[in-house]
Amino acid sequence: MIITAKRDLQELMENIKNYKSFFLIGCSECASLCATGGEPELKAMKETLDAEGKKITGSFVAKTGCQVLGTKVELKPFKDAIAEADCILVMSCGAGTQTAVELYEDKPVYPTNDTLFLGNMTRLQMFDERCSLCGKCILDKTGGICPVTACPKGLLNGPCGGTNEGKCEVSPDIECAWVRIYNRMKRINKLEDMREIAKPKDWSAHKKPMKLNIREKKEEAKK
Amino acid sequence: MSFKNAFDSGKFVVTAEVGPPKGTDIKEMLHHAEMLKGKLDAVNVTDNQSAVMRICSMAICKLLLDMGLEPILQMTCRDRNRIGLQSDLLGASVLGIKNVLCMTGDHPNAGDHKEAKPVYDVESVQLLGIVNSLNNGKDMMGNEMKGSTNFFQGAVVTPEANPVEPQLMKFEKKVKTGAKFFQTQAIYDIEKFKEFVKFARKFPVKILAGIVLLKSAGMANYMNKFVPGIRVPQDLIDEIKAAGKEGALDAGIKIAARHIKQLKDEKICDGVHIMAIGAEDKVPAIMERAGLL
Ligand code: SF4
Ligand code: SF4
């Protein structure tokens, strides 16, 4: 899921200091699990803005904020409340924020969160980054542990000189990705595979902005 | 004699490090270089060491070349993508720089520009492969070039890394992609180092033992605690302590010289790389005591 964190309140207040009324949009998926854009957070935001003397014209927790069409339909009943607001605050990820930008072309839209990474939820409200969406997966070569993400340098051919009793030179809080891969390969009897020299990564596999149109692909296949 | 020829001649090779300063005042650095002139087989010029921004290695290599020293261009993958690295390698080549040390490079987190975007588009093993293809007249994509490079390329290895096996696997990869010489992380335990050399001797590469001058017992303790892959044995720390505050640096010089002498006399490896870290003016004294001058 997409991991978000609340932005510094002062920064947010600075962004919206010239507006008086707001419509809030949250998201029931990732942002709810990250406690940045579910019902309780929207409620807290209302209280905060109230205390600052701002007006809330309405609020809604979208089912899936990154789904443009679905969110558009869901927000139809709030047309007036949104029209009344000077500005929309989106309490989900950067993608959700830009859904609102697309839907309300004439309205200022501000994010209340910073969008951090694609995360695995390890326990409730605990998240780890394990995949950084590089576009060409190499997990088949690394025992299923991603060095592109788990190694701060994204090294592909083994540990750097900074590896330290299983920890990473960058921080003792990070397990060295390559020691993890080494241990895993040993365990699954694949250590010999670690001798294979990995070629430089093809970064053109992740050319921004990425796009995927499965529909078009299906139609092409039919032809 | 070129650095490569020095190895080929079978002599005990000695290199040291010159760290480019932050800023344009290079008087002190040139003074150190002048002191080392004629004494070393090559001088290693660091590349924004510890991710602290300084003068680029290539410019200093060229200055040293003009002074009559044999420079080794250190090249890390931290700050340049594959286009930048190859372009700089070609540039270094036309400036007359013949040696290059390929490394991954410390993470920006270690340095004074922590907000920098770490590049690592390629890494040390791959960079060695790139040097190899430039030497063979092609860029890394296989495009023909007008004129090839002729680098003598090396890499680094940490013999005391823990666990050591993945480190040695990487060492082998570096040999396969074209490393001709290796410079090791600082070593202080010669007996342990011999085990590494026994492994490394299976490959057709030259080994320079890393010698870092111990300037105080505090420095030794600090390295033991914070620098991965460095382990200073307690008896050496005691030796420095026994020398007292005044005598610590001298004791460090003595230890370095003693290790170098042993490595040379027992023909354990092909040479040494002396890192005096801020005490570059002490390198001649170390060499003299080791019987190298
Ligand atoms: S290799 Fe790429 S796609 Fe695969 S897990 Fe790592 S970042 Fe994700
Ligand atoms: S210590 Fe391990 S995880 Fe950290 S940068 Fe080096 S190889 Fe990557």
XYZ file of C-alpha atoms and ligand atoms in Angstrom:
532
model
C 0.000 0.000 0.000
C 0.991 3.640 -0.278
C 2.430 4.957 2.954
C 1.694 8.520 3.970
C 2.538 10.729 6.929
C 0.854 13.903 8.123
C 2.587 17.068 7.008
C 3.775 19.543 9.514
C 0.667 21.495 10.595
C 2.425 24.851 10.372
C 3.408 24.155 6.795
C -0.177 23.253 5.969
C -1.497 26.389 7.682
C 0.959 28.500 5.721
C -0.290 26.925 2.475
C -3.938 27.633 3.238
C -3.652 30.892 5.139
C -5.562 32.862 2.480
C -8.540 30.509 2.359
C -11.482 30.481 4.702
C -13.614 27.460 3.788
C -12.625 23.902 3.012
C -13.898 20.586 1.761
C -11.971 17.559 3.075
C -11.394 14.350 1.116
C -9.969 11.262 2.798
C -9.435 7.720 1.564
C -10.652 4.449 3.067
C -7.696 2.402 1.839
C -4.028 3.120 2.499
C -4.510 6.521 4.137
C -6.939 5.027 6.642
C -4.475 2.305 7.592
C -1.726 4.898 7.889
C -3.987 7.009 10.110
C -3.640 9.988 7.818
C -6.948 10.106 5.977
C -9.650 7.960 7.594
C -12.745 9.110 9.482
C -10.922 9.847 12.777
C -8.291 11.944 10.999
C -10.886 13.905 9.053
C -12.694 14.594 12.308
C -9.488 15.756 13.968
C -8.693 17.986 10.999
C -12.142 19.577 11.252
C -11.521 20.347 14.901
C -8.110 21.790 14.173
C -9.391 24.018 11.402
C -12.398 25.034 13.513
C -10.030 26.154 16.218
C -8.161 28.215 13.637
C -11.414 29.927 12.708
C -11.787 28.159 9.362
C -15.034 26.834 7.963
C -15.611 23.243 6.824
C -18.255 22.995 4.100
C -18.211 19.198 4.068
C -16.045 16.118 4.076
C -15.962 12.657 2.584
C -13.812 9.556 2.854
C -13.493 8.238 -0.699
C -13.429 4.500 -1.096
C -10.280 4.481 -3.217
C -8.942 7.965 -3.737
C -6.580 7.041 -6.544
C -9.454 5.731 -8.611
C -10.476 8.782 -10.620
C -13.787 7.664 -12.060
C -15.058 5.980 -8.905
C -14.185 8.986 -6.785
C -15.889 11.310 -9.234
C -19.125 9.336 -8.913
C -18.846 9.138 -5.129
C -18.347 12.891 -4.805
C -21.359 13.867 -6.955
C -23.730 14.295 -3.975
C -21.233 16.794 -2.462
C -21.333 19.143 -5.436
C -22.696 22.108 -3.507
C -20.457 21.695 -0.483
C -17.448 21.537 -2.763
C -18.595 24.562 -4.766
C -18.968 26.497 -1.550
C -15.418 25.753 -0.370
C -12.519 28.054 -1.259
C -10.238 25.090 -1.371
C -10.060 21.293 -1.162
C -7.792 19.510 1.284
C -6.892 15.965 0.334
C -5.964 13.693 3.188
C -4.588 10.754 1.240
C -1.532 10.238 -0.963
C -0.121 12.336 -3.794
C -2.092 10.244 -6.249
C -5.363 10.877 -4.399
C -4.574 14.580 -4.277
C -4.174 14.647 -8.031
C -7.472 12.852 -8.511
C -9.091 15.891 -6.894
C -6.996 18.218 -9.056
C -8.321 16.440 -12.131
C -11.929 16.504 -10.937
C -11.996 20.121 -9.762
C -10.021 22.051 -12.304
C -10.986 25.471 -10.977
C -10.430 24.779 -7.310
C -7.181 24.993 -5.356
C -6.288 21.580 -3.941
C -3.720 21.015 -1.173
C -2.250 17.836 0.269
C -2.292 17.400 4.032
C 0.126 14.465 3.834
C 3.548 13.586 2.527
C 3.626 10.441 0.434
C 6.499 8.217 1.461
C 6.686 4.819 -0.170
C 5.060 1.613 -1.268
C 4.970 -0.367 1.948
C 4.312 -3.722 3.474
C 2.317 -3.541 6.691
C 4.319 -5.644 9.136
C 2.081 -5.006 12.136
C -0.736 -2.575 12.736
C 0.540 0.888 11.761
C 4.051 -0.402 11.062
C 5.306 -0.270 7.505
C 8.438 -1.335 5.617
C 9.527 -0.466 2.129
C 10.321 -3.631 0.209
C 9.715 -2.716 -3.421
C 10.480 0.616 -5.049
C 8.675 -0.092 -8.317
C 11.766 -0.183 -10.514
C 9.945 -1.562 -13.519
C 12.088 -4.653 -14.064
C 11.978 -7.029 -11.141
C 15.135 -8.891 -10.196
C 13.751 -10.798 -7.206
C 14.248 -13.981 -9.216
C 18.001 -13.428 -8.920
C 18.286 -12.324 -5.340
C 16.476 -14.965 -3.357
C 13.351 -12.825 -3.290
C 14.897 -9.970 -1.311
C 15.071 -6.680 -3.202
C 18.482 -4.979 -3.059
C 17.240 -2.127 -5.226
C 15.112 -1.130 -2.250
C 16.634 -2.715 0.852
C 20.213 -1.581 0.133
C 20.518 2.223 0.427
C 22.889 2.148 -2.536
C 20.784 -0.287 -4.532
C 23.822 -2.471 -5.155
C 23.338 -5.476 -7.396
C 26.526 -7.488 -6.973
C 27.024 -8.035 -3.278
C 27.775 -6.032 -0.149
C 29.852 -2.873 -0.102
C 32.783 -2.431 2.260
C 30.483 -0.809 4.770
C 28.645 -3.972 5.699
C 29.074 -4.438 9.414
C 28.149 -7.630 11.287
C 24.927 -7.801 9.334
C 24.183 -4.094 9.654
C 24.384 -1.421 6.989
C 26.962 1.372 7.017
C 24.222 3.912 6.504
C 22.478 3.115 9.786
C 22.641 0.385 12.416
C 18.849 0.278 12.137
C 19.155 -1.172 8.636
C 19.977 -4.839 8.118
C 22.534 -5.088 5.309
C 20.460 -6.192 2.334
C 23.315 -8.242 0.930
C 23.925 -10.147 4.123
C 20.220 -10.926 4.160
C 20.391 -12.083 0.556
C 23.520 -14.116 1.304
C 21.864 -15.843 4.277
C 18.710 -16.489 2.316
C 20.576 -17.891 -0.686
C 22.514 -20.156 1.629
C 19.315 -21.375 3.219
C 17.631 -22.200 -0.077
C 20.779 -23.772 -1.532
C 21.252 -21.103 -4.139
C 24.522 -19.566 -2.988
C 26.171 -20.358 -6.303
C 23.670 -18.024 -8.005
C 25.215 -15.140 -6.079
C 28.336 -15.523 -8.211
C 26.473 -14.420 -11.297
C 27.463 -10.903 -12.274
C 24.487 -8.577 -12.450
C 24.573 -6.188 -15.377
C 23.778 -2.500 -14.869
C 20.077 -2.057 -14.328
C 17.874 -0.929 -17.173
C 16.393 2.212 -15.705
C 14.474 2.902 -18.878
C 12.066 0.259 -17.553
C 10.858 2.995 -15.238
C 10.567 6.052 -17.419
C 8.470 8.697 -15.758
C 5.580 9.139 -16.064
C 4.675 5.465 -16.331
C 1.467 4.441 -18.055
C -0.238 1.120 -18.580
C -3.295 0.528 -20.697
C -4.441 -3.049 -20.358
C -7.605 -2.345 -22.305
C -5.676 -1.218 -25.359
C -3.484 -4.271 -25.051
C -6.480 -6.584 -24.943
C -7.996 -4.932 -27.982
C -4.746 -5.228 -29.864
C -4.597 -8.909 -29.002
C -8.101 -9.399 -30.374
C -7.172 -7.880 -33.734
C 58.195 3.835 -14.139
C 54.443 3.536 -14.439
C 52.393 2.039 -11.622
C 51.681 -1.049 -13.707
C 55.350 -1.497 -14.589
C 56.266 -1.182 -10.934
C 54.144 -4.269 -10.226
C 55.530 -6.067 -13.242
C 59.104 -5.372 -12.141
C 58.408 -7.384 -9.018
C 59.352 -4.604 -6.631
C 57.427 -3.964 -3.410
C 54.993 -1.289 -4.539
C 54.157 1.668 -2.323
C 51.289 4.082 -2.806
C 49.816 6.734 -0.573
C 46.757 8.898 -0.548
C 46.273 12.560 -1.292
C 42.952 14.070 -0.297
C 41.819 17.047 -2.370
C 40.775 19.916 -0.091
C 37.430 21.654 0.127
C 38.018 24.967 -1.569
C 40.544 26.225 -4.046
C 43.522 26.670 -1.756
C 45.699 23.709 -2.700
C 49.017 24.934 -1.257
C 49.153 22.416 1.564
C 48.088 19.528 -0.621
C 50.727 20.380 -3.226
C 53.303 20.616 -0.469
C 52.433 17.083 0.660
C 52.548 15.872 -2.914
C 55.967 17.476 -3.336
C 57.207 15.616 -0.248
C 56.007 12.309 -1.693
C 57.478 12.896 -5.125
C 60.053 10.315 -6.130
C 59.283 8.135 -3.117
C 56.083 6.409 -4.207
C 55.053 4.279 -7.135
C 51.710 6.048 -7.317
C 49.529 8.517 -5.481
C 45.885 7.782 -4.939
C 43.601 10.791 -5.229
C 40.331 10.389 -3.364
C 36.920 11.140 -4.869
C 34.891 13.284 -2.482
C 35.922 10.966 0.310
C 33.321 10.153 2.959
C 30.833 11.933 0.696
C 32.269 15.296 1.765
C 32.306 17.666 -1.217
C 35.818 18.702 -2.323
C 37.861 19.351 -5.475
C 37.309 16.587 -7.998
C 39.849 13.806 -8.164
C 40.509 14.277 -11.872
C 41.716 17.874 -11.586
C 44.141 16.976 -8.817
C 45.357 13.904 -10.711
C 46.221 16.163 -13.631
C 48.113 18.590 -11.375
C 50.081 15.716 -9.852
C 50.817 14.341 -13.291
C 52.238 17.711 -14.294
C 54.407 17.641 -11.174
C 55.834 14.314 -12.225
C 53.876 12.007 -9.923
C 51.946 8.939 -11.025
C 48.305 9.460 -10.018
C 45.575 6.893 -9.434
C 42.146 8.346 -10.120
C 39.647 7.196 -7.549
C 36.210 6.948 -9.016
C 33.069 6.332 -7.017
C 29.602 5.627 -8.369
C 27.880 7.878 -5.876
C 27.715 11.114 -7.841
C 27.646 10.290 -11.541
C 25.456 8.107 -13.695
C 26.855 5.807 -16.382
C 27.079 8.608 -18.923
C 29.001 10.853 -16.539
C 31.348 8.077 -15.434
C 32.264 7.035 -18.952
C 32.674 10.610 -20.088
C 34.978 11.345 -17.135
C 36.972 8.194 -17.834
C 37.537 9.326 -21.414
C 38.462 12.757 -20.114
C 40.936 11.295 -17.636
C 42.446 9.214 -20.381
C 43.162 12.156 -22.672
C 44.660 14.037 -19.730
C 47.186 11.233 -19.438
C 45.807 9.585 -16.300
C 46.564 5.885 -16.561
C 45.302 4.335 -13.349
C 41.813 4.180 -11.968
C 40.446 2.747 -8.739
C 36.800 1.800 -9.062
C 34.627 1.897 -5.987
C 31.008 2.206 -4.988
C 31.582 5.161 -2.684
C 30.315 6.126 0.751
C 26.649 7.000 0.953
C 25.804 10.759 0.986
C 24.470 10.141 4.470
C 28.087 9.986 5.690
C 29.022 13.391 4.312
C 28.209 17.074 4.391
C 25.460 17.067 1.754
C 23.087 14.598 3.307
C 20.179 15.794 1.170
C 21.955 14.824 -2.070
C 20.386 12.249 -4.341
C 22.590 9.149 -4.256
C 23.229 8.036 -7.828
C 24.661 4.476 -7.839
C 23.380 4.014 -11.375
C 26.113 1.387 -11.648
C 28.372 0.042 -8.897
C 31.987 -1.010 -8.456
C 31.752 -4.389 -10.208
C 29.929 -2.865 -13.140
C 32.261 0.144 -13.282
C 35.208 -2.222 -13.639
C 33.401 -3.828 -16.555
C 32.865 -0.399 -18.069
C 36.592 0.415 -17.823
C 37.285 -2.892 -19.483
C 35.070 -2.109 -22.442
C 36.481 1.422 -22.812
C 39.941 -0.173 -22.861
C 38.679 -2.342 -25.697
C 37.430 0.533 -27.796
C 33.747 0.300 -26.989
C 31.458 2.087 -24.600
C 29.382 0.016 -22.196
C 26.531 -0.178 -24.689
C 28.859 -1.701 -27.253
C 29.090 1.434 -29.378
C 32.385 1.783 -31.212
C 34.530 4.676 -30.002
C 37.107 6.699 -31.846
C 40.157 5.726 -29.816
C 40.158 3.561 -26.736
C 41.437 4.105 -23.220
C 44.363 2.235 -21.737
C 43.622 2.160 -18.044
C 45.246 0.023 -15.406
C 42.231 -0.538 -13.208
C 41.899 -1.633 -9.628
C 39.360 -2.062 -6.878
C 39.042 -2.253 -3.117
C 38.339 -5.140 -0.796
C 37.687 -5.464 2.941
C 39.445 -8.637 4.105
C 38.047 -8.348 7.621
C 34.428 -7.838 6.631
C 32.007 -9.857 8.669
C 30.580 -12.051 7.211
C 33.519 -12.362 4.859
C 32.151 -14.859 2.342
C 29.896 -12.460 0.378
C 32.795 -9.965 0.385
C 35.080 -12.578 -1.167
C 32.431 -13.484 -3.725
C 32.339 -9.839 -4.697
C 36.132 -9.797 -4.854
C 35.944 -12.617 -7.401
C 33.378 -10.710 -9.426
C 35.722 -7.724 -9.469
C 38.538 -9.933 -10.737
C 36.261 -11.299 -13.439
C 35.198 -7.854 -14.611
C 38.787 -6.752 -14.973
C 40.360 -5.548 -11.717
C 44.130 -5.846 -11.999
C 45.060 -4.660 -8.534
C 43.363 -4.436 -5.167
C 43.798 -2.022 -2.363
C 42.558 -3.397 0.942
C 40.787 -1.717 3.829
C 43.169 -1.012 6.711
C 44.685 -4.166 8.144
C 46.344 -4.491 11.541
C 46.420 -8.232 12.078
C 49.063 -9.612 9.719
C 48.328 -13.244 10.551
C 44.672 -12.793 9.640
C 45.649 -10.880 6.540
C 47.732 -13.859 5.423
C 44.557 -15.949 5.271
C 42.991 -13.442 2.916
C 46.105 -13.324 0.745
C 46.083 -17.110 0.523
C 42.633 -16.835 -1.028
C 43.491 -13.845 -3.219
C 46.616 -15.535 -4.576
C 44.386 -17.892 -6.528
C 43.705 -14.989 -8.866
C 46.041 -13.091 -11.199
C 45.805 -9.785 -9.344
C 48.164 -7.621 -7.310
C 47.395 -6.926 -3.673
C 48.259 -3.714 -1.840
C 47.709 -3.954 1.902
C 45.975 -0.918 3.368
C 48.026 0.710 6.100
C 46.251 3.388 8.091
C 48.478 5.357 10.438
C 47.234 5.151 14.017
C 47.580 8.599 15.536
C 46.273 7.807 19.004
C 44.684 5.060 21.061
C 41.448 7.026 20.816
C 41.554 6.827 17.043
C 42.056 3.057 17.212
C 39.126 2.644 19.573
C 36.987 4.874 17.415
C 37.740 2.831 14.307
C 37.035 -0.414 16.126
C 33.709 0.949 17.171
C 32.555 2.840 14.112
C 34.470 1.837 10.982
C 33.149 -1.377 9.446
C 35.804 -3.905 8.479
C 38.598 -2.396 10.580
C 39.808 -4.186 13.672
C 42.774 -2.902 15.635
C 44.007 -5.634 18.011
C 44.204 -4.702 21.692
C 47.980 -5.221 21.917
C 48.531 -2.448 19.362
C 46.215 -0.125 21.272
C 48.171 -0.932 24.449
C 51.418 -0.216 22.628
C 50.193 3.257 21.696
C 48.813 3.888 25.166
C 52.160 2.938 26.711
C 53.873 5.576 24.582
C 51.892 8.301 26.336
C 50.165 11.266 24.730
C 53.365 12.801 23.401
C 54.669 9.579 21.955
C 51.409 8.239 20.480
C 51.947 9.425 16.913
C 55.483 8.112 16.962
C 54.250 4.745 18.220
C 51.707 4.722 15.385
C 54.451 5.411 12.858
C 56.497 2.615 14.379
C 53.626 0.136 14.106
C 52.897 1.093 10.504
C 56.577 0.782 9.585
C 56.873 -2.557 11.360
C 53.850 -3.962 9.508
C 55.119 -2.723 6.161
C 58.535 -4.237 6.804
C 57.015 -7.584 7.715
C 54.730 -7.581 4.647
C 57.744 -6.848 2.478
C 60.290 -9.132 4.113
C 57.965 -12.098 4.219
C 56.710 -11.287 0.692
C 53.139 -11.528 1.959
C 51.668 -9.196 -0.651
C 52.735 -7.032 -3.589
C 52.919 -3.748 -1.771
C 51.182 -1.333 0.541
C 48.844 1.599 0.317
C 49.574 4.069 3.097
C 46.715 6.221 4.359
C 47.957 8.819 6.793
C 44.585 10.621 7.019
C 45.534 14.211 7.837
C 49.178 13.387 8.596
C 50.377 12.982 5.024
C 53.660 14.641 5.984
C 54.444 11.544 8.081
C 54.423 9.181 5.092
C 58.164 9.625 4.341
C 58.965 8.911 8.002
C 56.924 5.687 7.890
C 58.671 4.626 4.705
C 62.087 5.450 6.078
C 61.521 3.388 9.207
C 60.190 0.526 7.131
C 63.465 0.574 5.238
C 61.854 1.677 1.989
C 63.847 4.895 1.520
S 13.505 -5.464 -8.182
Fe 12.222 -3.691 -8.692
S 10.165 -4.505 -8.958
Fe 11.373 -6.119 -7.917
S 10.982 -5.761 -5.750
Fe 12.802 -4.584 -6.255
S 12.088 -2.541 -6.807
Fe 10.334 -3.917 -6.809
S 26.102 -2.096 4.012
Fe 24.848 -3.524 2.835
S 22.825 -2.556 2.691
Fe 24.260 -0.989 3.370
S 24.893 0.066 1.500
Fe 26.419 -1.551 1.877
S 25.663 -3.341 0.765
Fe 23.963 -1.889 0.887
